[in-house]
CSV table of C-alpha atoms and ligand atoms in Angstrom, one decimal:
chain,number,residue,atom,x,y,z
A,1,UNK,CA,103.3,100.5,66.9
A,2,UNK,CA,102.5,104.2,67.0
A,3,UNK,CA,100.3,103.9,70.0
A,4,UNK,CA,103.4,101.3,71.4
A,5,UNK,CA,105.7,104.6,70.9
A,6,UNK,CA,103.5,107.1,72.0
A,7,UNK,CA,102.9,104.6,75.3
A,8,UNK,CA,106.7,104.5,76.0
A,9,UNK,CA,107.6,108.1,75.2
A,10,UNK,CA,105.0,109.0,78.1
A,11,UNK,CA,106.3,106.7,80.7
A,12,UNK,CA,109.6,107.6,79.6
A,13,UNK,CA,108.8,111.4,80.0
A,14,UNK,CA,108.2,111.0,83.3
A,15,UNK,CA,111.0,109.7,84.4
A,16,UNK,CA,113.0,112.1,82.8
A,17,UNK,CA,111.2,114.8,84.7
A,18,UNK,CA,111.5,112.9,87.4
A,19,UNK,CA,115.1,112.4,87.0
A,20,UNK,CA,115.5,116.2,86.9
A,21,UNK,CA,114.0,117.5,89.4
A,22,UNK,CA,115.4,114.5,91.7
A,23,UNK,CA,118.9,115.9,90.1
A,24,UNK,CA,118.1,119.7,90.5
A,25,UNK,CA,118.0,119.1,94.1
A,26,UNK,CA,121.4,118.6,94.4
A,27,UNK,CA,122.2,121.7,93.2
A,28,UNK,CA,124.1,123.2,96.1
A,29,UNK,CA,126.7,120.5,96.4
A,30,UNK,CA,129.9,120.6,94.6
A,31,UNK,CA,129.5,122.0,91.0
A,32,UNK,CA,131.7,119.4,89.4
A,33,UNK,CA,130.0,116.0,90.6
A,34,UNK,CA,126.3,117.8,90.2
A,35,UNK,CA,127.8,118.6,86.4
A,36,UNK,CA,129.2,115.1,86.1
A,37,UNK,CA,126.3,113.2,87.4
A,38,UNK,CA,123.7,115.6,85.3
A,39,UNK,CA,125.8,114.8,81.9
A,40,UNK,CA,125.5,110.7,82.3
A,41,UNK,CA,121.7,110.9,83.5
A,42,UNK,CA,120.7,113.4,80.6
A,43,UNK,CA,123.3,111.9,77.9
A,44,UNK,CA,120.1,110.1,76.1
A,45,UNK,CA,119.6,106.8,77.9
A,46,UNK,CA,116.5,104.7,76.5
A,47,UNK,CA,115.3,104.5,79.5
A,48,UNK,CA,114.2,101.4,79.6
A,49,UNK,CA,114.3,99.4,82.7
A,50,UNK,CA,112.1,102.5,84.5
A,51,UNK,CA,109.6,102.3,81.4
A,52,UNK,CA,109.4,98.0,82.3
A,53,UNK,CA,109.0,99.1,86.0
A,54,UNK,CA,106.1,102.0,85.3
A,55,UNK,CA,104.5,100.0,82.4
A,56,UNK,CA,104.3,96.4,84.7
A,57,UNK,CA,103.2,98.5,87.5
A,58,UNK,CA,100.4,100.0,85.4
A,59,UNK,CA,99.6,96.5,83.9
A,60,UNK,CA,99.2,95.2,88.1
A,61,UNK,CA,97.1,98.6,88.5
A,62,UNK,CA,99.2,100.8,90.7
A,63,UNK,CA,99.5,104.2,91.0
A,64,UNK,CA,102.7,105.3,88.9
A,65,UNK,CA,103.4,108.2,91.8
A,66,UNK,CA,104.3,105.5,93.7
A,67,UNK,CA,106.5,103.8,91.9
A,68,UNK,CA,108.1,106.7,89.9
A,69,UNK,CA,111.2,107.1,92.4
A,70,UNK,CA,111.5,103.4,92.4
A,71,UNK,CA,112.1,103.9,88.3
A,72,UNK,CA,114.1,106.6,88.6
A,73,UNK,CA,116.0,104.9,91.7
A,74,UNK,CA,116.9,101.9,88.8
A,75,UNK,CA,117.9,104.4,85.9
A,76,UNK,CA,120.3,106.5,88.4
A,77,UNK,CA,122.0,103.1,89.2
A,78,UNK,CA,121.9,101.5,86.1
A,79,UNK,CA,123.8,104.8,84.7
A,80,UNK,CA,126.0,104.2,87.7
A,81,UNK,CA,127.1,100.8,86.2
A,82,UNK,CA,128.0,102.2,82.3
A,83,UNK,CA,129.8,105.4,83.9
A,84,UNK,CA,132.1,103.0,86.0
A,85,UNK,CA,132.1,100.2,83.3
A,86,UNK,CA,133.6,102.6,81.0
A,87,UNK,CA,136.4,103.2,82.9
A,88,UNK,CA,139.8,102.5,82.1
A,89,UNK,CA,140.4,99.8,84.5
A,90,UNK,CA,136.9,98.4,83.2
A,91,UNK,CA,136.1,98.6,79.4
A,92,UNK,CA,138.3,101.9,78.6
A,93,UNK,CA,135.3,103.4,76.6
A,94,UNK,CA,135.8,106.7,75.1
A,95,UNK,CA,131.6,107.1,73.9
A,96,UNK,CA,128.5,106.1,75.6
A,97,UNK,CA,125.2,107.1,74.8
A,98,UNK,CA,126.1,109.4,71.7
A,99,UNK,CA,128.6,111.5,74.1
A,100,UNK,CA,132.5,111.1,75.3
A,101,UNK,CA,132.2,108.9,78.4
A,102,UNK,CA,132.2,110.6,81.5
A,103,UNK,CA,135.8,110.0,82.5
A,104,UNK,CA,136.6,111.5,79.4
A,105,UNK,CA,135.0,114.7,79.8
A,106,UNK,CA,135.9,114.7,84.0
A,107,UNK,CA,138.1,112.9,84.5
A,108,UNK,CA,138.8,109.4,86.7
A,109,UNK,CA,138.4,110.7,90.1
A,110,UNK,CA,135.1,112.4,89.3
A,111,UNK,CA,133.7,109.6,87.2
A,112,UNK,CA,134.6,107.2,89.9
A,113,UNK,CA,132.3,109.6,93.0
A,114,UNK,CA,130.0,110.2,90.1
A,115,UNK,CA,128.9,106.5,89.9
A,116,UNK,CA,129.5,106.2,93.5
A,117,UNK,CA,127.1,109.2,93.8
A,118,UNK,CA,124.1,107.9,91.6
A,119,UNK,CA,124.0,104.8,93.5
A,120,UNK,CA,123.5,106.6,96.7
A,121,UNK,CA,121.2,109.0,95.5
A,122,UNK,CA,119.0,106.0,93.6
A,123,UNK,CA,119.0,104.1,97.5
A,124,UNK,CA,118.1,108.3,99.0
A,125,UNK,CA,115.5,108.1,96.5
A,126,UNK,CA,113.9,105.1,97.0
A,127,UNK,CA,114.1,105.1,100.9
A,128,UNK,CA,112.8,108.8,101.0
A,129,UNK,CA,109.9,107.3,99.0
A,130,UNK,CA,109.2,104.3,101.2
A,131,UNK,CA,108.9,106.7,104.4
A,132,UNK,CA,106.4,108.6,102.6
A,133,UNK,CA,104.1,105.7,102.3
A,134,UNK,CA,103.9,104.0,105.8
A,135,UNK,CA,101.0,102.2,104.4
A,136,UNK,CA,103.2,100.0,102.6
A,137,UNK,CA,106.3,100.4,103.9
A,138,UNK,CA,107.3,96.5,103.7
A,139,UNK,CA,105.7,96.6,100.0
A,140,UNK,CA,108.2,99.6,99.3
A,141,UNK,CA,111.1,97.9,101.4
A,142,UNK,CA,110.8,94.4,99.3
A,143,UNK,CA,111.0,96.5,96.7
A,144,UNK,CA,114.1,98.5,97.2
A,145,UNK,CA,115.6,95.3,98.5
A,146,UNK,CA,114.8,93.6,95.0
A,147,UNK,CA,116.6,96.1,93.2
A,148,UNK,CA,119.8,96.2,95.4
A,149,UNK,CA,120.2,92.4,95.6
A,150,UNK,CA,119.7,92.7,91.2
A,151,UNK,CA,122.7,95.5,91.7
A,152,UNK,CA,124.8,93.8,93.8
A,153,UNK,CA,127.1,90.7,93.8
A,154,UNK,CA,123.9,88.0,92.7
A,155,UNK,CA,123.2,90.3,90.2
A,156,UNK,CA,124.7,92.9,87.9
A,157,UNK,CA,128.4,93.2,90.0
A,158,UNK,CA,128.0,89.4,90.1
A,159,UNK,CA,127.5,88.9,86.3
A,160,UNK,CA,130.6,91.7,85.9
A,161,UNK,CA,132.8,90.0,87.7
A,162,UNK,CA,132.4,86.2,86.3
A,163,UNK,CA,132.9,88.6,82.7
A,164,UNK,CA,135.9,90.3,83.5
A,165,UNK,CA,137.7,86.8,84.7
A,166,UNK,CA,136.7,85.5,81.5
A,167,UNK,CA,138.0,87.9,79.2
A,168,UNK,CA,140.0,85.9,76.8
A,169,UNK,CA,138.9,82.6,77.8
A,170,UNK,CA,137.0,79.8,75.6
A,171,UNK,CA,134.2,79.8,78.0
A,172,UNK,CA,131.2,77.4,78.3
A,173,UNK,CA,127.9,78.2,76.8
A,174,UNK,CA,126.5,78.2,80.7
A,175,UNK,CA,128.8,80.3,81.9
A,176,UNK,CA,128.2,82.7,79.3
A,177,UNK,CA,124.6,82.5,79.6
A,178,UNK,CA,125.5,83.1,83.5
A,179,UNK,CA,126.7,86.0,82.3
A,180,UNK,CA,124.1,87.1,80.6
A,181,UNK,CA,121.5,87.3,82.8
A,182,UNK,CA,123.8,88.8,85.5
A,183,UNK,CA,125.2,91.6,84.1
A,184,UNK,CA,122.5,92.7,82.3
A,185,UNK,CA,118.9,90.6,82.8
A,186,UNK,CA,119.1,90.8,86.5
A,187,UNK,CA,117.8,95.0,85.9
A,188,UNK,CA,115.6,93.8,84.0
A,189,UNK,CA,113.8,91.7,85.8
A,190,UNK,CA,113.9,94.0,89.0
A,191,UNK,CA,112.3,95.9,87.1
A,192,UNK,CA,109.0,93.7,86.7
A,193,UNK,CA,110.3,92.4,90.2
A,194,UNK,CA,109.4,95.6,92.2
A,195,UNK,CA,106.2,96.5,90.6
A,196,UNK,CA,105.3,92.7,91.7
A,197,UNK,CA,106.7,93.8,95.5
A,198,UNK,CA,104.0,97.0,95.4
A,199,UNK,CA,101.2,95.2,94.5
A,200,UNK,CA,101.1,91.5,95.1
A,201,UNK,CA,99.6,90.0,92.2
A,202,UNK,CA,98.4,86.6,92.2
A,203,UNK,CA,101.9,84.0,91.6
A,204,UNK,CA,100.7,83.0,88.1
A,205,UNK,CA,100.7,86.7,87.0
A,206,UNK,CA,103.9,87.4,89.2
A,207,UNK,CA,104.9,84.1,87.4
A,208,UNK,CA,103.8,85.2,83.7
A,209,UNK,CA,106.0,88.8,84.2
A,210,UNK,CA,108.9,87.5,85.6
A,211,UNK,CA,109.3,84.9,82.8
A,212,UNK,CA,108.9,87.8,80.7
A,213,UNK,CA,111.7,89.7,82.5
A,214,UNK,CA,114.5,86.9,82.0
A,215,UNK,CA,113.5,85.8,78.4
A,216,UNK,CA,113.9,89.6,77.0
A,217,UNK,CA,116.9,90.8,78.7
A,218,UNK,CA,119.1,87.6,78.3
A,219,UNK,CA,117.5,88.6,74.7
A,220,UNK,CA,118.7,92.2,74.9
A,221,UNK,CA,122.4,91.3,75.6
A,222,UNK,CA,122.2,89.2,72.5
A,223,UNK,CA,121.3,91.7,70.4
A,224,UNK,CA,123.9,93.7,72.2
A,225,UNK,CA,126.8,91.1,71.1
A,226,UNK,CA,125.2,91.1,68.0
A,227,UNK,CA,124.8,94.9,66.9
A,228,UNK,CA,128.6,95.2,68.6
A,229,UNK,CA,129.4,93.3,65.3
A,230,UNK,CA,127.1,94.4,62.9
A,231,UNK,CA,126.2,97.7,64.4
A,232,UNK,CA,126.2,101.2,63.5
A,233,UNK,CA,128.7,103.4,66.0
A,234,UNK,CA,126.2,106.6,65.6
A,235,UNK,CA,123.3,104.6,65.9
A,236,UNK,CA,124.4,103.1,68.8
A,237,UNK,CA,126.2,106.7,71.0
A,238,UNK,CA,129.1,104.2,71.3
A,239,UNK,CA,132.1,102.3,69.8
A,240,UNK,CA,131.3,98.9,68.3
A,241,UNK,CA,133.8,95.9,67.9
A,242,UNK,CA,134.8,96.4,71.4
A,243,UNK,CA,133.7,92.7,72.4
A,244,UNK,CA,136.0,91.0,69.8
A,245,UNK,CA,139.1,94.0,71.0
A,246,UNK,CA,138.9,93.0,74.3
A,247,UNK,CA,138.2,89.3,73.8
A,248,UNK,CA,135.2,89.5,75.3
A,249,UNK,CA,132.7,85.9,75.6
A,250,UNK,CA,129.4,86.7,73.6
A,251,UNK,CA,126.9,85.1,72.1
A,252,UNK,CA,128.2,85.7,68.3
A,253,UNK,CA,131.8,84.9,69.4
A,254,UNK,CA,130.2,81.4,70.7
A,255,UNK,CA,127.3,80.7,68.3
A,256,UNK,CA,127.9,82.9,65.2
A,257,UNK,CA,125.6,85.8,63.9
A,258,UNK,CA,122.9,83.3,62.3
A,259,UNK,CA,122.3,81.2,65.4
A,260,UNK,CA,122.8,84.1,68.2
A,261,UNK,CA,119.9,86.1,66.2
A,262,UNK,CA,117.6,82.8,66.8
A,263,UNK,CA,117.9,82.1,69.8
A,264,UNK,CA,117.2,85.8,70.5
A,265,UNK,CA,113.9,85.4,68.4
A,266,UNK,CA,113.2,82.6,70.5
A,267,UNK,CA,113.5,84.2,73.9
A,268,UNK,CA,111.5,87.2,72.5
A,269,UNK,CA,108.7,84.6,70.7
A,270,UNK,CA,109.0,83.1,74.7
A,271,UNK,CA,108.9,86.2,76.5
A,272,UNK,CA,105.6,87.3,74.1
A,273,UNK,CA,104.1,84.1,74.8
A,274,UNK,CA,104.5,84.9,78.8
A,275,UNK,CA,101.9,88.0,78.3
A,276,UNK,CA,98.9,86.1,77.0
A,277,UNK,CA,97.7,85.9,80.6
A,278,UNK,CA,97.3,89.4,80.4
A,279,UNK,CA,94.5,89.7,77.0
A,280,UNK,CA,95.1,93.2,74.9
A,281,UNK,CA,96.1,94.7,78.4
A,282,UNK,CA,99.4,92.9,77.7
A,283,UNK,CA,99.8,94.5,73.9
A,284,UNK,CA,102.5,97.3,75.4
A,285,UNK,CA,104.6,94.4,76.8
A,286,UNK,CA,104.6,92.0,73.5
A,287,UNK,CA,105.4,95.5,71.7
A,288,UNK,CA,108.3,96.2,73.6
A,289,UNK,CA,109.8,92.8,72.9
A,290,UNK,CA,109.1,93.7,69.4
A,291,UNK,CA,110.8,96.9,69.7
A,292,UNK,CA,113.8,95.1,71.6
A,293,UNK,CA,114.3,92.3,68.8
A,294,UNK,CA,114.0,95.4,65.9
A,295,UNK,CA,116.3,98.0,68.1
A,296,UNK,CA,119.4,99.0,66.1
A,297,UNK,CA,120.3,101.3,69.2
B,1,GRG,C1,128.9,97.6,88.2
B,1,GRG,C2,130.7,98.6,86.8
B,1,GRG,C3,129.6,97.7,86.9
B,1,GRG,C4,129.1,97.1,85.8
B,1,GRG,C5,128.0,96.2,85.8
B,1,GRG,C6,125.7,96.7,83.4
B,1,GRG,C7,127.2,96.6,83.5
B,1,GRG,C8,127.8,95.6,84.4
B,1,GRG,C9,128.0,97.3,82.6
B,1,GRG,C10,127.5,98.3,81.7
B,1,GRG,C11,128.0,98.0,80.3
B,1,GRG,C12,127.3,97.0,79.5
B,1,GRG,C13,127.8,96.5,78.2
B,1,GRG,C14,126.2,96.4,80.0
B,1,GRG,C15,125.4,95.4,79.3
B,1,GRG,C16,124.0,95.9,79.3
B,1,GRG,C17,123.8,96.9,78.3
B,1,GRG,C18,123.6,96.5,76.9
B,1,GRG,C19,123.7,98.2,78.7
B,1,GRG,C20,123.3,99.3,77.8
B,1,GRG,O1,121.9,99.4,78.1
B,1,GRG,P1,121.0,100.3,77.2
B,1,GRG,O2,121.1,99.9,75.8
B,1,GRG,O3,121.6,101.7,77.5
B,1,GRG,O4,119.6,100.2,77.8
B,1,GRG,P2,120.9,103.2,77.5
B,1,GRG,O5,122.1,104.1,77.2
B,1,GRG,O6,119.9,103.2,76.4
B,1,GRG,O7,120.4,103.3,78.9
């Protein structure tokens, strides 16, 4: 476990130095969206879908320069997606990530160009990168196009949409698992996705990872209804109850506490079970679906 920690808070370094200096370059534009976008990014995020992409791109043997502005291409839009879904004409939150949310602090207009801003930045990013490497420009284009298609409507907007028309509805289990692995598994597994784009791994290791991918992030949001009931706020940066306020479908809502923590064992026990393929080189993988199952933030 120390070794797991020490593993993470490396990769995860580096993207945050990444993230800065990718950030500092933007400098000269307007003060107010550099200061809006700077607070989200730096607010404390776990950073964890650029960790999955650095750490399954280590595992497949690449060189992490090279996939470093992929990573911090995923975070910028992944913080895009909680600084617009805490909006008041989303999920009117007032905390995220320990801090007031963004609108809060800068109000709608800005938190609105602020999302809109990290999104183009994370495409800049990741397309400044590709034409760096014309070596393996397709590699780097499959890539970036795995990671917009998991933003986008078959993805993450995809999975936010079918949520929001359900608010309030007795939905079935399908649909909620739809849900699910929209909103919040597609990152995830774009994550292991794009590492797979780079470096073309043989199918049943492409196979092994992607399995991985969709077991522990439908996983994740489990835990995520779950600790939104049983929770700690200051643990957490962020309100909880929120799901049952807004009459949200989750997990707990449709299975109860008992039965939602099982089957999130059991997509953890599956997603562990994915990495065998890999011998000890897999350990950091099976410890961060230990450390996903444990979280309490
Ligand atoms: C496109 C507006 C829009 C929304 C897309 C992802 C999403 C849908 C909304 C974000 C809010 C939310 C409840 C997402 C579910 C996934 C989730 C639990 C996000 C929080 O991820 P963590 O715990 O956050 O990795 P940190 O702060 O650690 O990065």
């Amino acid at each position: 476990m120390v070794m797991f920690k020490k593993q993470y808070d490396e990769l995860a370094t580096k993207v945050n130095d990444y993230l800065r200096i990718t950030l500092d370059s933007m400098k000269k534009y307007p003060k107010i969206i550099f200061d809006s976008m700077e607070y989200s990014l730096f607010a404390g995020g776990k950073r964890l879908r650029p960790v999955m992409l650095l750490a399954s791109h280590k595992l497949l043997e690449g060189d992490l320069e090279e996939s470093l502005p992929l990573a911090g291409g995923l975070e910028m839009i992944h913080t895009y997606s909680l600084v617009h879904d805490d909006l008041p004409a989303m999920d009117n939150d007032d905390f995220r990530r320990g801090v007031p949310t963004n609108h809060k602090v800068f109000g709608e207009g800005i938190a609105i160009l602020c999302g809109d801003a990290l999104l183009n930045l994370a495409y800049e990013t990741m397309i400044d990168n590709a034409l760096r490497r014309p070596e393996k420009l397709i590699n780097h284009l499959n890539a970036i196009n795995t990671i917009a298609k998991a933003a986008g409507i078959r993805g993450m907007i995809g999975g936010q949409v079918v949520d929001l028309e359900n608010e309030g509805k007795d939905i079935d289990p399908d649909i909620l698992q739809y849900i699910h692995e929209h909103k919040t598994g597609a990152l995830f597994m774009a994550s292991l996705k794009a590492s797979i784009m780079l470096e073309d791994p043989p199918e049943n290791i492409s196979k092994a990872l992607l399995e991985y991918g969709k077991s522990l992030g439908l996983a994740f949001q489990i835990i995520d209804d779950i600790l939104d009931v049983v929770g700690d706020d200051k643990k957490l940066g962020k309100m909880t109850g929120r799901d049952r306020e807004k009459d949200k479908a989750t997990y707990v809502d449709k299975y109860g506490l008992e039965k939602s923590w099982s089957i999130a064992k059991e997509l953890c026990d599956n997603a562990i079970a994915q990495i065998s393929i890999f011998g000890p080189e897999g350990e950091f993988f099976i410890q961060l679906a230990n450390f996903i199952i444990d979280r309490h933030n």
